[in-house]
Coordinates of C-alpha atoms and ligand atoms in Angstrom, one line a residue:
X1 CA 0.0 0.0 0.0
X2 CA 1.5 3.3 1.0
X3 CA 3.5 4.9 3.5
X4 CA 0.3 5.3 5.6
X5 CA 2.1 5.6 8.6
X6 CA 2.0 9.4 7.5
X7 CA -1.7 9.5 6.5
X8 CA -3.4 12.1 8.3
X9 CA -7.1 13.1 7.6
X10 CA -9.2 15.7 9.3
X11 CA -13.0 14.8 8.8
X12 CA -15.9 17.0 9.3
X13 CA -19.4 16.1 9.3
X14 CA -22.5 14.2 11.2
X15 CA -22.0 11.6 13.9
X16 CA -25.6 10.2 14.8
X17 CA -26.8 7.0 16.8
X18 CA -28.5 4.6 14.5
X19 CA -31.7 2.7 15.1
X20 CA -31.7 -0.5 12.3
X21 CA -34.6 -2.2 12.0
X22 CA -34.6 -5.8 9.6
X23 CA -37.8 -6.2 7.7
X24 CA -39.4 -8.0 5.1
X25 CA -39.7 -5.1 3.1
X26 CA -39.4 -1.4 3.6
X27 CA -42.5 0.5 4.8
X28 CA -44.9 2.7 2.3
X29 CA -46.1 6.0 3.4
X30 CA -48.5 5.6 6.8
X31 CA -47.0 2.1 6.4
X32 CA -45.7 -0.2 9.7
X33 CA -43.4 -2.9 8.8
X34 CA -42.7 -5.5 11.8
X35 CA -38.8 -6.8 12.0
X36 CA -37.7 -9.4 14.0
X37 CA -34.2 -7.5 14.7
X38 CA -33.8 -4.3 16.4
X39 CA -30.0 -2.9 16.6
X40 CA -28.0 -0.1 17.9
X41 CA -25.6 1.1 16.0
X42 CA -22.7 4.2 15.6
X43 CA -23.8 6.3 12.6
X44 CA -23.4 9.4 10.8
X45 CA -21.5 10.2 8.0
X46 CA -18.7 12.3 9.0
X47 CA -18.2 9.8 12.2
X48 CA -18.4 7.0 9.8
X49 CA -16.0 7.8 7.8
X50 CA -13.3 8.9 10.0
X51 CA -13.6 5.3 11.8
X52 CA -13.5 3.7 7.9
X53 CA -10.0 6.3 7.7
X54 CA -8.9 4.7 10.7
X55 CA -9.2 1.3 10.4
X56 CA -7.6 1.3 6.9
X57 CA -4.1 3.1 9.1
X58 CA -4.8 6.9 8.9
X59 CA -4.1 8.9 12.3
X60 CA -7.7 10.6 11.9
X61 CA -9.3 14.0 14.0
X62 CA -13.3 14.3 13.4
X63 CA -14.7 17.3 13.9
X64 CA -18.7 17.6 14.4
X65 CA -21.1 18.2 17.5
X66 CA -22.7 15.7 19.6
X67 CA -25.9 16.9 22.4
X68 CA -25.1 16.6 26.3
X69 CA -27.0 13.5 26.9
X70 CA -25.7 9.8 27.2
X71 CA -25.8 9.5 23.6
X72 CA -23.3 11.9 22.9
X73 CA -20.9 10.4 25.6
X74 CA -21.5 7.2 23.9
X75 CA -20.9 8.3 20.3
X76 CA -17.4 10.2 21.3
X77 CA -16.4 7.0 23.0
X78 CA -16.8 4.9 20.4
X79 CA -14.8 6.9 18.3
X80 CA -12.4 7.3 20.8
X81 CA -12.0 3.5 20.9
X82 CA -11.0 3.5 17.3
X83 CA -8.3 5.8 17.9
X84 CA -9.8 9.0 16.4
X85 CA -9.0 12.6 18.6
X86 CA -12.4 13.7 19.0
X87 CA -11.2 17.2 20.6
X88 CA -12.2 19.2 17.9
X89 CA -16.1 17.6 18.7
X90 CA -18.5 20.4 20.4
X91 CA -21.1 19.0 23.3
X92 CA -24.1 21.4 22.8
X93 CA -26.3 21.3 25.7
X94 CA -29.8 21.4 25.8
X95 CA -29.7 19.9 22.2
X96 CA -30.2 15.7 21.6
X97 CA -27.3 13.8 19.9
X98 CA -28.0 12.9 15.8
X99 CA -30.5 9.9 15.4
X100 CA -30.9 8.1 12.6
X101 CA -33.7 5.5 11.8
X102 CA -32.8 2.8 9.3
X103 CA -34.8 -0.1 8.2
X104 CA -33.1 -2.5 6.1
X105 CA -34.7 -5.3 3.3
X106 CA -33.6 -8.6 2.7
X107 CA -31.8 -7.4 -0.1
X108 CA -29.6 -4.9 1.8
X109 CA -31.7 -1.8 0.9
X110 CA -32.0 0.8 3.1
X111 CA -34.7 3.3 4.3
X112 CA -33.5 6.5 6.9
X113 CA -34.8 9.0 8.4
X114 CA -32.6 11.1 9.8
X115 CA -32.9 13.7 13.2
X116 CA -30.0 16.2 12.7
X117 CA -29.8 17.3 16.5
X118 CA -26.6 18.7 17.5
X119 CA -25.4 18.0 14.0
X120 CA -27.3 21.2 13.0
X121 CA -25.2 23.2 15.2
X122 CA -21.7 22.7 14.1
X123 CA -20.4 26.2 14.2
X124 CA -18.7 27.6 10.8
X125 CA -15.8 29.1 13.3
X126 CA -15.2 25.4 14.9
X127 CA -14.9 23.9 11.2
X128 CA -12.3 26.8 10.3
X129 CA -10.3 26.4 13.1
X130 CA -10.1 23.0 13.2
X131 CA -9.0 23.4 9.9
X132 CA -6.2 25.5 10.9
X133 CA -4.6 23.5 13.5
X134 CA -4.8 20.6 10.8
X135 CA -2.9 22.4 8.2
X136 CA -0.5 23.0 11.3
X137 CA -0.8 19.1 12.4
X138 CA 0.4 18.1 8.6
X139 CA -3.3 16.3 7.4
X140 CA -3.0 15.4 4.2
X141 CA -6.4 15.6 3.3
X142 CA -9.7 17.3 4.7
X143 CA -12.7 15.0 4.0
X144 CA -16.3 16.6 3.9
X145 CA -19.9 15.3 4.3
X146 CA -22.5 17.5 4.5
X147 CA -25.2 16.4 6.9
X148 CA -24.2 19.4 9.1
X149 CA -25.3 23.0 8.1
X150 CA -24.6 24.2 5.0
X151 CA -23.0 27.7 6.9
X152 CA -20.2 24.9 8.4
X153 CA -19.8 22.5 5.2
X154 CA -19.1 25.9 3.0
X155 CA -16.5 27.2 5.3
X156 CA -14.3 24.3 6.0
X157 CA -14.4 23.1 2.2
X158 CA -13.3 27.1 1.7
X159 CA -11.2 27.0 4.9
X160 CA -9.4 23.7 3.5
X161 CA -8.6 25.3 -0.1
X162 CA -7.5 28.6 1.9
X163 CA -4.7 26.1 3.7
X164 CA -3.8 24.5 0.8
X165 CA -4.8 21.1 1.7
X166 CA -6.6 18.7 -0.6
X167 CA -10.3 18.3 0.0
X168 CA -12.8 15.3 -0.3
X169 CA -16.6 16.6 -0.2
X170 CA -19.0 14.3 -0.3
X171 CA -21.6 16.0 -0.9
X172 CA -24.8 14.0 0.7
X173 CA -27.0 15.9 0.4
X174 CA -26.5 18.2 -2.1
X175 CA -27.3 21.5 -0.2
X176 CA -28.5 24.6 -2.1
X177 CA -25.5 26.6 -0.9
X178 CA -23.0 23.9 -1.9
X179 CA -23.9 24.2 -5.4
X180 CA -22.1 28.0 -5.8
X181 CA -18.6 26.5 -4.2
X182 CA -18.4 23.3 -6.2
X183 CA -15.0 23.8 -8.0
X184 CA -13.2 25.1 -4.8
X185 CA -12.8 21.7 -3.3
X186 CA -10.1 19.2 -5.1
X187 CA -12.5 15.6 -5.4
X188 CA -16.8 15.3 -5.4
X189 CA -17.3 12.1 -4.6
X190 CA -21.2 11.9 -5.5
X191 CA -23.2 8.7 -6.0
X192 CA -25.6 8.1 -9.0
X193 CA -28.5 10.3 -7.4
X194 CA -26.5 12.9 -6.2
X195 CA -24.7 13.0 -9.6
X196 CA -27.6 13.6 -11.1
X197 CA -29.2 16.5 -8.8
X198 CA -25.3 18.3 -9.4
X199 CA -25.6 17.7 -12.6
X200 CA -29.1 19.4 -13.0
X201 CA -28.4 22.1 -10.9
X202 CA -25.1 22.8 -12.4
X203 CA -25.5 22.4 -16.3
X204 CA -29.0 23.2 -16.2
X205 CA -29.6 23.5 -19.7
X206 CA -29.6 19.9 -20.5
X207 CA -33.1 17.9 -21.2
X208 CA -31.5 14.7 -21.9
X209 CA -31.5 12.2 -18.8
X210 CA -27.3 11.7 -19.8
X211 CA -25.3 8.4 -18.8
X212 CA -23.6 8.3 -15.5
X213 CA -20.3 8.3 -17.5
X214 CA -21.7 12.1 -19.2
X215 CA -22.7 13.6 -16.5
X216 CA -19.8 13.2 -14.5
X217 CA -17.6 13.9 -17.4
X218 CA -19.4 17.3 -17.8
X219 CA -19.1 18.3 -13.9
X220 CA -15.6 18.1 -13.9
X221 CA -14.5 20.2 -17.2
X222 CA -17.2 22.5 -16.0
X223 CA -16.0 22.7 -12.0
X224 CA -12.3 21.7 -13.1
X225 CA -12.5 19.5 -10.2
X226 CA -12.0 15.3 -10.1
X227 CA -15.6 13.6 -10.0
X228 CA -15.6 10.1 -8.1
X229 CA -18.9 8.8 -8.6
X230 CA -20.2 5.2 -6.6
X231 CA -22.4 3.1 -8.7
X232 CA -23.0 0.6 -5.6
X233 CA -22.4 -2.8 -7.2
X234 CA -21.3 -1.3 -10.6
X235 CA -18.0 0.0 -8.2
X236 CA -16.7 3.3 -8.9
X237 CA -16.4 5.9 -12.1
X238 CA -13.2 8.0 -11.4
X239 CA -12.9 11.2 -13.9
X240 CA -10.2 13.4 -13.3
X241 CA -7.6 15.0 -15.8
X242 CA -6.4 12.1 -16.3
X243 CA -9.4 10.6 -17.9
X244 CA -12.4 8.6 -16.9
X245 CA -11.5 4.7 -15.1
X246 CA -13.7 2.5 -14.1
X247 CA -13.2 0.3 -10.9
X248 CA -15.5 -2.6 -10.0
X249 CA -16.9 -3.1 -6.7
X250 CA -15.8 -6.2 -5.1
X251 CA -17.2 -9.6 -5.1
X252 CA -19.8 -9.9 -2.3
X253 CA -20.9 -13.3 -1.3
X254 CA -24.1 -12.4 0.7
X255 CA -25.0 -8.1 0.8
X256 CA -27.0 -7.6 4.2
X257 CA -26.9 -3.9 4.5
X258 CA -25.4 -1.4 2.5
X259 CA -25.5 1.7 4.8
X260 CA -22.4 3.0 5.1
X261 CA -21.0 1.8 2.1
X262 CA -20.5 5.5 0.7
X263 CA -19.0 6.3 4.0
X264 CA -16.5 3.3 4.1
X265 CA -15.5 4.5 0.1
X266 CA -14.8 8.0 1.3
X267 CA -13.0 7.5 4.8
X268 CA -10.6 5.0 2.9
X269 CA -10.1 6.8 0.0
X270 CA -8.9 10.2 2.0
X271 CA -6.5 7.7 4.1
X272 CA -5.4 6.6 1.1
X273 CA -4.9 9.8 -0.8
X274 CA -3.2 11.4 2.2
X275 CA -0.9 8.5 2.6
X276 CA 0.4 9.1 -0.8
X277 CA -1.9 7.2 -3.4
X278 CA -2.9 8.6 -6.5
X279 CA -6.6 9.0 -7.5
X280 CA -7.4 5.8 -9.0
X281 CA -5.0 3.7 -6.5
X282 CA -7.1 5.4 -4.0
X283 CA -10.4 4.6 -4.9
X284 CA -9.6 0.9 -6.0
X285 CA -8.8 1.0 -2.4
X286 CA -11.5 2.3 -1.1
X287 CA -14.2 0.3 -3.5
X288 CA -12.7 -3.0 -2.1
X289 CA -13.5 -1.6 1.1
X290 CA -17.1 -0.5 0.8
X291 CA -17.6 -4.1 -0.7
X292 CA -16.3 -6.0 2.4
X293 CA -18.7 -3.2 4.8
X294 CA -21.9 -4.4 3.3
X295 CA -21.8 -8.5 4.3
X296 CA -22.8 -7.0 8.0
X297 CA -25.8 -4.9 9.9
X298 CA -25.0 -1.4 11.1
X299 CA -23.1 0.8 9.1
X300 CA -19.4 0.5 10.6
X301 CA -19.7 -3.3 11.7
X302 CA -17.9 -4.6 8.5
X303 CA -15.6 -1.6 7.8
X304 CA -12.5 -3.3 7.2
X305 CA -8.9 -3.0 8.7
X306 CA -5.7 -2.2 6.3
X307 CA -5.2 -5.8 6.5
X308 CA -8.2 -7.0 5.1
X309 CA -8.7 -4.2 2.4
X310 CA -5.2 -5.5 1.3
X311 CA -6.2 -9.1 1.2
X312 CA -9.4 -8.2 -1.2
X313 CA -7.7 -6.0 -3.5
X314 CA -5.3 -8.3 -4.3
X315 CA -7.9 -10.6 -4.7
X316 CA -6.6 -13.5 -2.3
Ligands
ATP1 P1 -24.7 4.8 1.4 O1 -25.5 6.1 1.3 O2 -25.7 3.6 1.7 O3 -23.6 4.8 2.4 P2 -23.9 5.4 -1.2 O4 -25.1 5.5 -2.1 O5 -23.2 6.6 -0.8 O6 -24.1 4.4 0.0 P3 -22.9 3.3 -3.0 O7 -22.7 3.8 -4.3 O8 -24.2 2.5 -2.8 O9 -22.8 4.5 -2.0 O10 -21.8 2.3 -2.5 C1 -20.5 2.7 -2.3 C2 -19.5 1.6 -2.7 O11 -19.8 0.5 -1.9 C3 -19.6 1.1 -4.1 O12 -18.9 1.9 -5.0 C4 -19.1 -0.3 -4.0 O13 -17.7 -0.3 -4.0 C5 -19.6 -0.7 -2.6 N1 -20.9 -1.4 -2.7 C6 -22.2 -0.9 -2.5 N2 -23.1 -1.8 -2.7 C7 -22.5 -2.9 -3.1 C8 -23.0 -4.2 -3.5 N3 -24.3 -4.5 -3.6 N4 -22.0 -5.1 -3.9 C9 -20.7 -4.8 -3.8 N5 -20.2 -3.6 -3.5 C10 -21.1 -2.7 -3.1
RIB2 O1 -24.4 6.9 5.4 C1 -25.0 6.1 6.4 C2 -25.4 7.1 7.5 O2 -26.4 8.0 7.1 C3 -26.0 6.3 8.7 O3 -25.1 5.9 9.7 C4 -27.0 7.3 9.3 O4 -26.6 7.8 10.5 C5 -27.1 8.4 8.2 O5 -26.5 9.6 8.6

């Protein structure tokens, strides 16, 4: 692999407790499904993804907001049992930790809803400093999800490029004010439906429904940024200047539940980028990891270790 030893990765986004419920099917509107399985589970993208940076050998900070209640104390030590430094995290009292609700199908499909709690108060002047004493730490890479505001997702992706350090946003969701900043970060790492809503919003003038292949093409002439799109089990689309590659997801035996799988793609692919792997090394790396995440319930249950992400993608 690389010199990972040196990978550092700031990451800044939501940390939520997830609720996953297994079900026959997933519920209509006004619709109750009944599951035999109810789990517990650390969630949130940003949190996510700094414990998928982790386990795959990065030193990792996360920066977010978690409520004053047990939840919060629970989320930060989890993460603090992986290894992340959660000092950049804010406690917000008198709000509830993020909560996520999840029920999951037979085939591995997913339904959330998501309560943003404290996530919703990550401050725009915590994101920027935090940036700062990472540029000063040596990180390697800034990684971005936006299920915090938009105020706090704009200023570190603007605070990042101000440092001169290369920046991951995933932007999920797309937020309105994201769409006017898209070509100050270095990577988008979009998946198919968020492609799409970029793609509207950005190039707006376009009645066709293009190919994945076009669309992402078009973003990143248009931004003059790199566009890493997931395809879930059609792998990754990589299009930077470079060209457009395709890597394949990995061989899954049995998929039981694919949240997370995003998050597992972006944590490893800003440890690997900022311990020295090029663009397509990188996501190669981090598609065989998102594949090995989905064969267990709860989004970071089957987030693999350097070790294991190794094994797969070199297919032994
Ligand atoms: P989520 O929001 O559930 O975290 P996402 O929509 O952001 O996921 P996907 O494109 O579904 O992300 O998946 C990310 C990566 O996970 C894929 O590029 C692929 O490598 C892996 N993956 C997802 N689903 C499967 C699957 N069914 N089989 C194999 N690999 C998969
Ligand atoms: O990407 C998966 C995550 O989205 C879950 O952990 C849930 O908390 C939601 O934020």
């Amino acid at each position: 692999m690389t010199d990972d030893d040196d990978a550092k990765v700031l990451v800044i986004g939501a940390v939520n407790v997830d609720l996953v419920v297994t079900a026959e099917r997933l519920p209509g509107p006004g619709e109750t499904v009944v599951g035999p399985d109810v789990s517990s589970h650390g969630g949130g993208k940003g949190a996510n993804s700094a414990v998928a940076a982790a386990r795959a050998g990065a030193a990792v900070r996360y920066c977010g907001a978690v409520g004053d209640d047990e939840m919060g104390t629970g989320a930060l030590g989890e993460l603090a049992d992986e290894g992340i430094d959660v000092t950049e995290v804010a406690r917000v009292d008198r709000v509830s930790t993020g909560a996520a609700l999840i029920v999951v199908d037979p085939s591995g499909e997913n339904q959330i809803a998501v309560g943003s709690g404290a996530n919703a108060r990550v401050a725009p002047d915590r994101v920027r400093a935090a940036v700062a004493r990472a540029a000063d730490w040596g990180a390697g890479c800034v990684l971005i999800s936006t299920e915090i505001t938009s105020e706090a997702a704009v200023a570190a992706l603007k605070a990042a490029a101000e440092h001169g350090i290369p920046c991951v946003v995933n932007p999920a969701p797309v937020l309105d004010e994201l769409v006017g900043v898209l070509s100050v970060p270095d990577i988008l790492t979009p998946n198919s439906s968020e492609l799409r809503d970029l793609y509207a919003r950005t190039l707006p003038d376009d009645p066709r429904d293009p190919p994945e292949i076009e669309m992402a093409t078009a973003l990143a002439e248009h931004l003059d940024v790199s566009v890493v799109v997931t395809l879930g089990a059609d792998g990754v689309l990589v299009v930077d200047r470079a060209g457009v590659t395709s890597v394949p997801a990995g061989e899954v035996e049995s998929v039981v539940d694919t949240t997370g799988a995003g998050d597992t793609f972006n944590g490893v692919l800003a440890a690997s980028l900022a311990g020295g792997l090029g663009l397509v090394a990188a996501a190669r790396r981090g598609a065989a990891a998102a594949s090995l995440s989905v064969a267990h319930v709860g989004a970071r249950t089957g987030m693999p270790t350097a070790e294991a992400i190794e094994h797969a993608a070199s297919g032994t």
